PDB file of C-alpha atoms in Angstrom:
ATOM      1  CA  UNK Y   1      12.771  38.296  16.184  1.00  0.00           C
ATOM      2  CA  UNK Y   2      12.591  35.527  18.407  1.00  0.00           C
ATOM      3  CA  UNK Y   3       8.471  35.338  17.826  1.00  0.00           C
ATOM      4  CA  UNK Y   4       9.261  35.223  13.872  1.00  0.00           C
ATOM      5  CA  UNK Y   5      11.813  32.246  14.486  1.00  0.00           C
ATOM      6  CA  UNK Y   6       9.241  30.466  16.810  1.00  0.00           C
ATOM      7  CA  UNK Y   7       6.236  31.221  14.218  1.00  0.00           C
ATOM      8  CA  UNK Y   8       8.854  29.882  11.068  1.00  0.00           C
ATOM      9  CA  UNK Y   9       9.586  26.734  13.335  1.00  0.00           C
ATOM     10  CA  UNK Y  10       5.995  25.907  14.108  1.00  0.00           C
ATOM     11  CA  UNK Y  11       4.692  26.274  10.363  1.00  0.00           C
ATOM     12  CA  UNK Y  12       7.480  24.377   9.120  1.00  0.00           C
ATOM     13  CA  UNK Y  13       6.567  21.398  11.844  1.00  0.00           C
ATOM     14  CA  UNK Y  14       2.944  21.426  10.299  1.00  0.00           C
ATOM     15  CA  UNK Y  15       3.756  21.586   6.779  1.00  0.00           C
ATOM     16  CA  UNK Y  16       6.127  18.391   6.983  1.00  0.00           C
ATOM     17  CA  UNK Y  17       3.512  16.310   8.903  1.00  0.00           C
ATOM     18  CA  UNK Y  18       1.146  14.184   7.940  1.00  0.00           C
ATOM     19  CA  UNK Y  19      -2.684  14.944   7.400  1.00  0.00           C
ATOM     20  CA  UNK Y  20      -5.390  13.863  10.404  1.00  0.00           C
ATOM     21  CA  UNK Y  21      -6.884  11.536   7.531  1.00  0.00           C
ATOM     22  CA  UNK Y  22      -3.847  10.359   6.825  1.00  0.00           C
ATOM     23  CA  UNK Y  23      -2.936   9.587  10.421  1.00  0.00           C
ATOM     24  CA  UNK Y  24      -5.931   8.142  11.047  1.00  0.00           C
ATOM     25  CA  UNK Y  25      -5.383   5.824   8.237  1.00  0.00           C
ATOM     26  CA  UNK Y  26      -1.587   4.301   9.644  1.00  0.00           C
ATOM     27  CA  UNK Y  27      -4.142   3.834  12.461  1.00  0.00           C
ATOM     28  CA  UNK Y  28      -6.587   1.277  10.601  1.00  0.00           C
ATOM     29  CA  UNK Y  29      -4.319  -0.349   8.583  1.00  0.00           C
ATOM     30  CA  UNK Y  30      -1.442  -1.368  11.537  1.00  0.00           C
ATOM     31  CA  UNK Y  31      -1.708  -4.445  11.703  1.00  0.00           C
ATOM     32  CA  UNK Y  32      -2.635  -8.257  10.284  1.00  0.00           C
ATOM     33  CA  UNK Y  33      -4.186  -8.529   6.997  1.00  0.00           C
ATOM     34  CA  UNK Y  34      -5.215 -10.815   4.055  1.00  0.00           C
ATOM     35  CA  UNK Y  35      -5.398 -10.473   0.325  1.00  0.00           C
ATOM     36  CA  UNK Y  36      -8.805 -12.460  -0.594  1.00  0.00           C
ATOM     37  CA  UNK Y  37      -9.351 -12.002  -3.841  1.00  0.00           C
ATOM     38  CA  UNK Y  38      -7.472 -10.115  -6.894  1.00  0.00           C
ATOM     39  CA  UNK Y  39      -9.701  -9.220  -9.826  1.00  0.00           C
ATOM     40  CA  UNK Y  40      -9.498  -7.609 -13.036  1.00  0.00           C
ATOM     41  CA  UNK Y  41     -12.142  -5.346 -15.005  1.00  0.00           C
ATOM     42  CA  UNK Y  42     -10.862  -7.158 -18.232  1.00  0.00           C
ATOM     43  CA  UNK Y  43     -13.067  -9.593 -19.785  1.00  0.00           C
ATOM     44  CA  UNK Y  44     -11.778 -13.610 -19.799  1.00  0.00           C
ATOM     45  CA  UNK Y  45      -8.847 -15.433 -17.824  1.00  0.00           C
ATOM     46  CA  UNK Y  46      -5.540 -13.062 -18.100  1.00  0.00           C
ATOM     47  CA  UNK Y  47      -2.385 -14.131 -16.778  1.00  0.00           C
ATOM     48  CA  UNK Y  48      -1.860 -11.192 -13.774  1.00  0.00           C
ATOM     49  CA  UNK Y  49       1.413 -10.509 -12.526  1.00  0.00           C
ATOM     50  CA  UNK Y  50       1.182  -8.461  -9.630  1.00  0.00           C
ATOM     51  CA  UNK Y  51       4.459  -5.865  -7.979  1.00  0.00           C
ATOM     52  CA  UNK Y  52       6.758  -7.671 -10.012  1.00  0.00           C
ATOM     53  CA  UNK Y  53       7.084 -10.412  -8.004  1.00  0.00           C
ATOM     54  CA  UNK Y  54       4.461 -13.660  -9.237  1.00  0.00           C
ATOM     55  CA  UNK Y  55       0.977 -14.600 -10.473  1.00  0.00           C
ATOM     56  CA  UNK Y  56      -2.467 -13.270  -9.266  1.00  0.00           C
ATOM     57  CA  UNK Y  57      -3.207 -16.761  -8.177  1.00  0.00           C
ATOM     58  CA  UNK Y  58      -0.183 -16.727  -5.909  1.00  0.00           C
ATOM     59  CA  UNK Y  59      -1.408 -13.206  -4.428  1.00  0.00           C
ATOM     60  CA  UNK Y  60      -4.659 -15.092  -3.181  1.00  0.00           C
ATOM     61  CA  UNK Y  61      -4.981 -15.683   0.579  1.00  0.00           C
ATOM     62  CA  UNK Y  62      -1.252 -14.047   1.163  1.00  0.00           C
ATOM     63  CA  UNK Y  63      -0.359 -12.508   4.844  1.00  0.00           C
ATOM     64  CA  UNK Y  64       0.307  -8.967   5.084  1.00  0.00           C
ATOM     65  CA  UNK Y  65       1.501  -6.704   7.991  1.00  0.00           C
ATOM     66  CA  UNK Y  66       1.616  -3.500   8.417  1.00  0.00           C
ATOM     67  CA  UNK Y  67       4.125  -1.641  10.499  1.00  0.00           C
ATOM     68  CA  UNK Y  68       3.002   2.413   9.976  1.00  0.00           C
ATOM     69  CA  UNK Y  69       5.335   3.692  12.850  1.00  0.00           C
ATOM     70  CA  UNK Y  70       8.088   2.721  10.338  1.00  0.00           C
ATOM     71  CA  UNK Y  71       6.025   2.383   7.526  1.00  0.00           C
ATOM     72  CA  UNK Y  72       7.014  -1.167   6.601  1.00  0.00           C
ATOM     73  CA  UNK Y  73       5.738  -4.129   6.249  1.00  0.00           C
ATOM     74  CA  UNK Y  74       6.074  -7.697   5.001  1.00  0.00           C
ATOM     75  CA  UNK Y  75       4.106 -10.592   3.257  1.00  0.00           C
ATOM     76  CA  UNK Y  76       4.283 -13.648   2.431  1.00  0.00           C
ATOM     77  CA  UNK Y  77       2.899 -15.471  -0.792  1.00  0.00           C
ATOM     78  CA  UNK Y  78       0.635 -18.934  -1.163  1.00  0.00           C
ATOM     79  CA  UNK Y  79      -0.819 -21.416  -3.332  1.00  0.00           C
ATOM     80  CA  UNK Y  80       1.138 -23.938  -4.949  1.00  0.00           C
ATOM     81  CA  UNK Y  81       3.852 -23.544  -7.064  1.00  0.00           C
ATOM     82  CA  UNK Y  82       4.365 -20.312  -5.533  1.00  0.00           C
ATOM     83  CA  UNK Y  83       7.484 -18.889  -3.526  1.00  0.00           C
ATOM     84  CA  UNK Y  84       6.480 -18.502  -0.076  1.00  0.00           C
ATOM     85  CA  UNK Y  85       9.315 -16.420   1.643  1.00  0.00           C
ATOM     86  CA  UNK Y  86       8.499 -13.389   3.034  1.00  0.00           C
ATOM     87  CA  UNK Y  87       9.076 -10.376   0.904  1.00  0.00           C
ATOM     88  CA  UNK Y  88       9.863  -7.043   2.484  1.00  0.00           C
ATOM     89  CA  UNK Y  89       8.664  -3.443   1.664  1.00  0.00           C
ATOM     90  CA  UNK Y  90       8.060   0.060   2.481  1.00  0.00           C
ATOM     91  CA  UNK Y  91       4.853   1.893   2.559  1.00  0.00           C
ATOM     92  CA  UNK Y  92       3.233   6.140   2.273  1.00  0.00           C
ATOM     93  CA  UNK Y  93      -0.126   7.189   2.465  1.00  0.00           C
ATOM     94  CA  UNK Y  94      -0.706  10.397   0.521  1.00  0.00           C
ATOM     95  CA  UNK Y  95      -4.286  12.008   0.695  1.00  0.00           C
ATOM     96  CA  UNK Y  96      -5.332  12.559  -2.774  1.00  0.00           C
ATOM     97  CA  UNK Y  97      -8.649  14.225  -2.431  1.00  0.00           C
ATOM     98  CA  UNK Y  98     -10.043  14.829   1.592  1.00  0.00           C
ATOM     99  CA  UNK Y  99     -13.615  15.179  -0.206  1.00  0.00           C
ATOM    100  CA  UNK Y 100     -13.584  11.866  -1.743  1.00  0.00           C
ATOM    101  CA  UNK Y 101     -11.283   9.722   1.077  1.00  0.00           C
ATOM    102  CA  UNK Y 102      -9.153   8.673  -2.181  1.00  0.00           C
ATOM    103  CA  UNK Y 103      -5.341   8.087  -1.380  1.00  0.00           C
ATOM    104  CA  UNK Y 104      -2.268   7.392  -3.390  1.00  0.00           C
ATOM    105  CA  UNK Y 105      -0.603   4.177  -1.766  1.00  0.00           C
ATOM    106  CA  UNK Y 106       2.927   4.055  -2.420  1.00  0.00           C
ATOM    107  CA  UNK Y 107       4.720   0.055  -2.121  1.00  0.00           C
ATOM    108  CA  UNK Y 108       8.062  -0.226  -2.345  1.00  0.00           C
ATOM    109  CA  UNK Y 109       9.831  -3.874  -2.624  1.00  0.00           C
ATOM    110  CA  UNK Y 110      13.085  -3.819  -0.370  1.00  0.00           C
ATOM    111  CA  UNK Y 111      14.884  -6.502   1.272  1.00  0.00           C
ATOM    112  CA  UNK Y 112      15.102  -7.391   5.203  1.00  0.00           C
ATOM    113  CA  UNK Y 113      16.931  -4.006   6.121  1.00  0.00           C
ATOM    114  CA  UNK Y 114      14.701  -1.737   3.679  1.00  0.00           C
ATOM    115  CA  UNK Y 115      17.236  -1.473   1.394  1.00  0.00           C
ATOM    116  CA  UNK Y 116      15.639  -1.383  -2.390  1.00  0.00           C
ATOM    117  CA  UNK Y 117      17.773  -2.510  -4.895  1.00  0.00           C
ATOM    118  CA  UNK Y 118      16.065  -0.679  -7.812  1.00  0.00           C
ATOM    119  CA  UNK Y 119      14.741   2.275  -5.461  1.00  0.00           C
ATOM    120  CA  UNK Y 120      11.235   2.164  -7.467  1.00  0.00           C
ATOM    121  CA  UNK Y 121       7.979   0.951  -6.302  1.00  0.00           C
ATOM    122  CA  UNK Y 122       4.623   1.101  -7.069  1.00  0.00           C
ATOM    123  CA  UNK Y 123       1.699   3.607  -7.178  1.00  0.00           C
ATOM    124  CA  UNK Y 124      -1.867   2.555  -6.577  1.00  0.00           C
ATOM    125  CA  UNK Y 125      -5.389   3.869  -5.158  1.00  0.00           C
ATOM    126  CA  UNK Y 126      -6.180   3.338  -1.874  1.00  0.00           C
ATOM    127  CA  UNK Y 127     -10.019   3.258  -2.703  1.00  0.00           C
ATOM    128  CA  UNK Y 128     -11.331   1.755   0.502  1.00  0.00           C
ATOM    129  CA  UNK Y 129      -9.883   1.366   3.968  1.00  0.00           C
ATOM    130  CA  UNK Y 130     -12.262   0.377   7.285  1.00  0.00           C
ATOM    131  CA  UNK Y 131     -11.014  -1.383  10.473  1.00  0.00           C
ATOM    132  CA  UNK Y 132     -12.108  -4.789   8.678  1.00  0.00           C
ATOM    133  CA  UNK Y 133     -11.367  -3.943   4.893  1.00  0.00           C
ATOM    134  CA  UNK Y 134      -9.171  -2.837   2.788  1.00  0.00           C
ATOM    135  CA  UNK Y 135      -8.968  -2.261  -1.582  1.00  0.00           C
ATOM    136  CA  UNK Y 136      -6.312  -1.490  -3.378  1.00  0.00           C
ATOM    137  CA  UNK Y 137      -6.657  -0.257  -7.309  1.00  0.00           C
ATOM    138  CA  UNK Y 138      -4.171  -0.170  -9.779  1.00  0.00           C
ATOM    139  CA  UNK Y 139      -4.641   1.035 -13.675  1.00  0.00           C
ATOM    140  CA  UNK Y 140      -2.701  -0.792 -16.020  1.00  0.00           C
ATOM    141  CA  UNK Y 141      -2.591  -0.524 -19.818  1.00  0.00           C
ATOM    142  CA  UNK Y 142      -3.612  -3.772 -21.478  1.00  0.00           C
ATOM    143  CA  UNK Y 143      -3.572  -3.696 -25.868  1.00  0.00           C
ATOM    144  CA  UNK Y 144      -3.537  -0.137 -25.551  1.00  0.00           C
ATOM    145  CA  UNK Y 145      -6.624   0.048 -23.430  1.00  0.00           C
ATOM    146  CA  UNK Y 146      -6.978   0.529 -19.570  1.00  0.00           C
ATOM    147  CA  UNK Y 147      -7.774  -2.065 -17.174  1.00  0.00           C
ATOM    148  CA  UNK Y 148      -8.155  -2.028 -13.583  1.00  0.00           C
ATOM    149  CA  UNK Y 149      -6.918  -4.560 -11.011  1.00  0.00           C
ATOM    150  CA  UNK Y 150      -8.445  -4.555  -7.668  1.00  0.00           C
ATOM    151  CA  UNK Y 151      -7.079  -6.089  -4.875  1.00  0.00           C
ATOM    152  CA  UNK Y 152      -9.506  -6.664  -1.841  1.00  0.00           C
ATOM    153  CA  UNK Y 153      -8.130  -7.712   2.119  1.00  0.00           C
ATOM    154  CA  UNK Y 154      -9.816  -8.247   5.126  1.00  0.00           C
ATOM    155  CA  UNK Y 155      -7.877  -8.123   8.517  1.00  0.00           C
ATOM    156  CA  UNK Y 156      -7.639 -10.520  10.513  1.00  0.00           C
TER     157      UNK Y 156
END
């Protein structure tokens, strides 16, 4: 009885933690980082907002850090014109696909204490993540047709 209890125990431990990949990934993305550059896969100038929160333009050259033993993080917004107080969220990295490396990147927008006051957030693709790098991808429907908005950082 007691083996059965110990062997119930240890497969419960396992099935509630994380993947290695996905370990390995809290790993490389702790830390620094900055948005460079937020593009779109539509054709001509569209007006982007991005998490809710302000323009693509403001997005450009923001600070982000990445806090994985908590999975938080903050950032803070520039460019002119653009509200520069640091915003507040929570972060999970689910493994999609170990073949392909893809992720599902959960954001959600919460205030200094992690409190959310709409307790929704935001799904995207974690399609590229390297010690240096880092792209986000989210698919968004634009006149009925999808578009894609990529959103590439480097760490600094």
């Amino acid at each position: 009885m007691k083996k059965l209890a110990i062997l119930c125990l240890t497969f419960c431990f396992l099935a509630c933690g994380s993947s290695k990949t996905v370990r390995e990934s809290k790993k490389t993305i702790k830390g620094n980082w900055t948005l460079t550059t937020v593009e779109s896969s539509a054709i001509g100038d569209l007006k982007i907002s991005l998490l809710n929160d302000a323009e693509a333009s403001c997005f450009k050259n923001s600070s982000w850090q990445f806090i994985p033993n908590n999975n938080t993080g903050i950032y803070s917004l520039s460019g002119m014109n653009c509200n520069t107080d640091q915003r507040y969220f929570t972060f999970t990295i689910d493994e999609i696909n170990e073949d392909t490396g893809l992720y599902n990147f959960l954001l959600k927008p919460t205030d200094a204490k992690g409190k959310s006051e709409t307790n929704s957030g935001f799904r995207l693709q974690l399609t590229s993540l390297s010690e240096t790098a880092m792209q986000w991808q989210q698919v968004v429907t634009l006149d009925g047709k999808p578009i894609t908005i990529s959103m590439n950082f480097s760490k600094y």
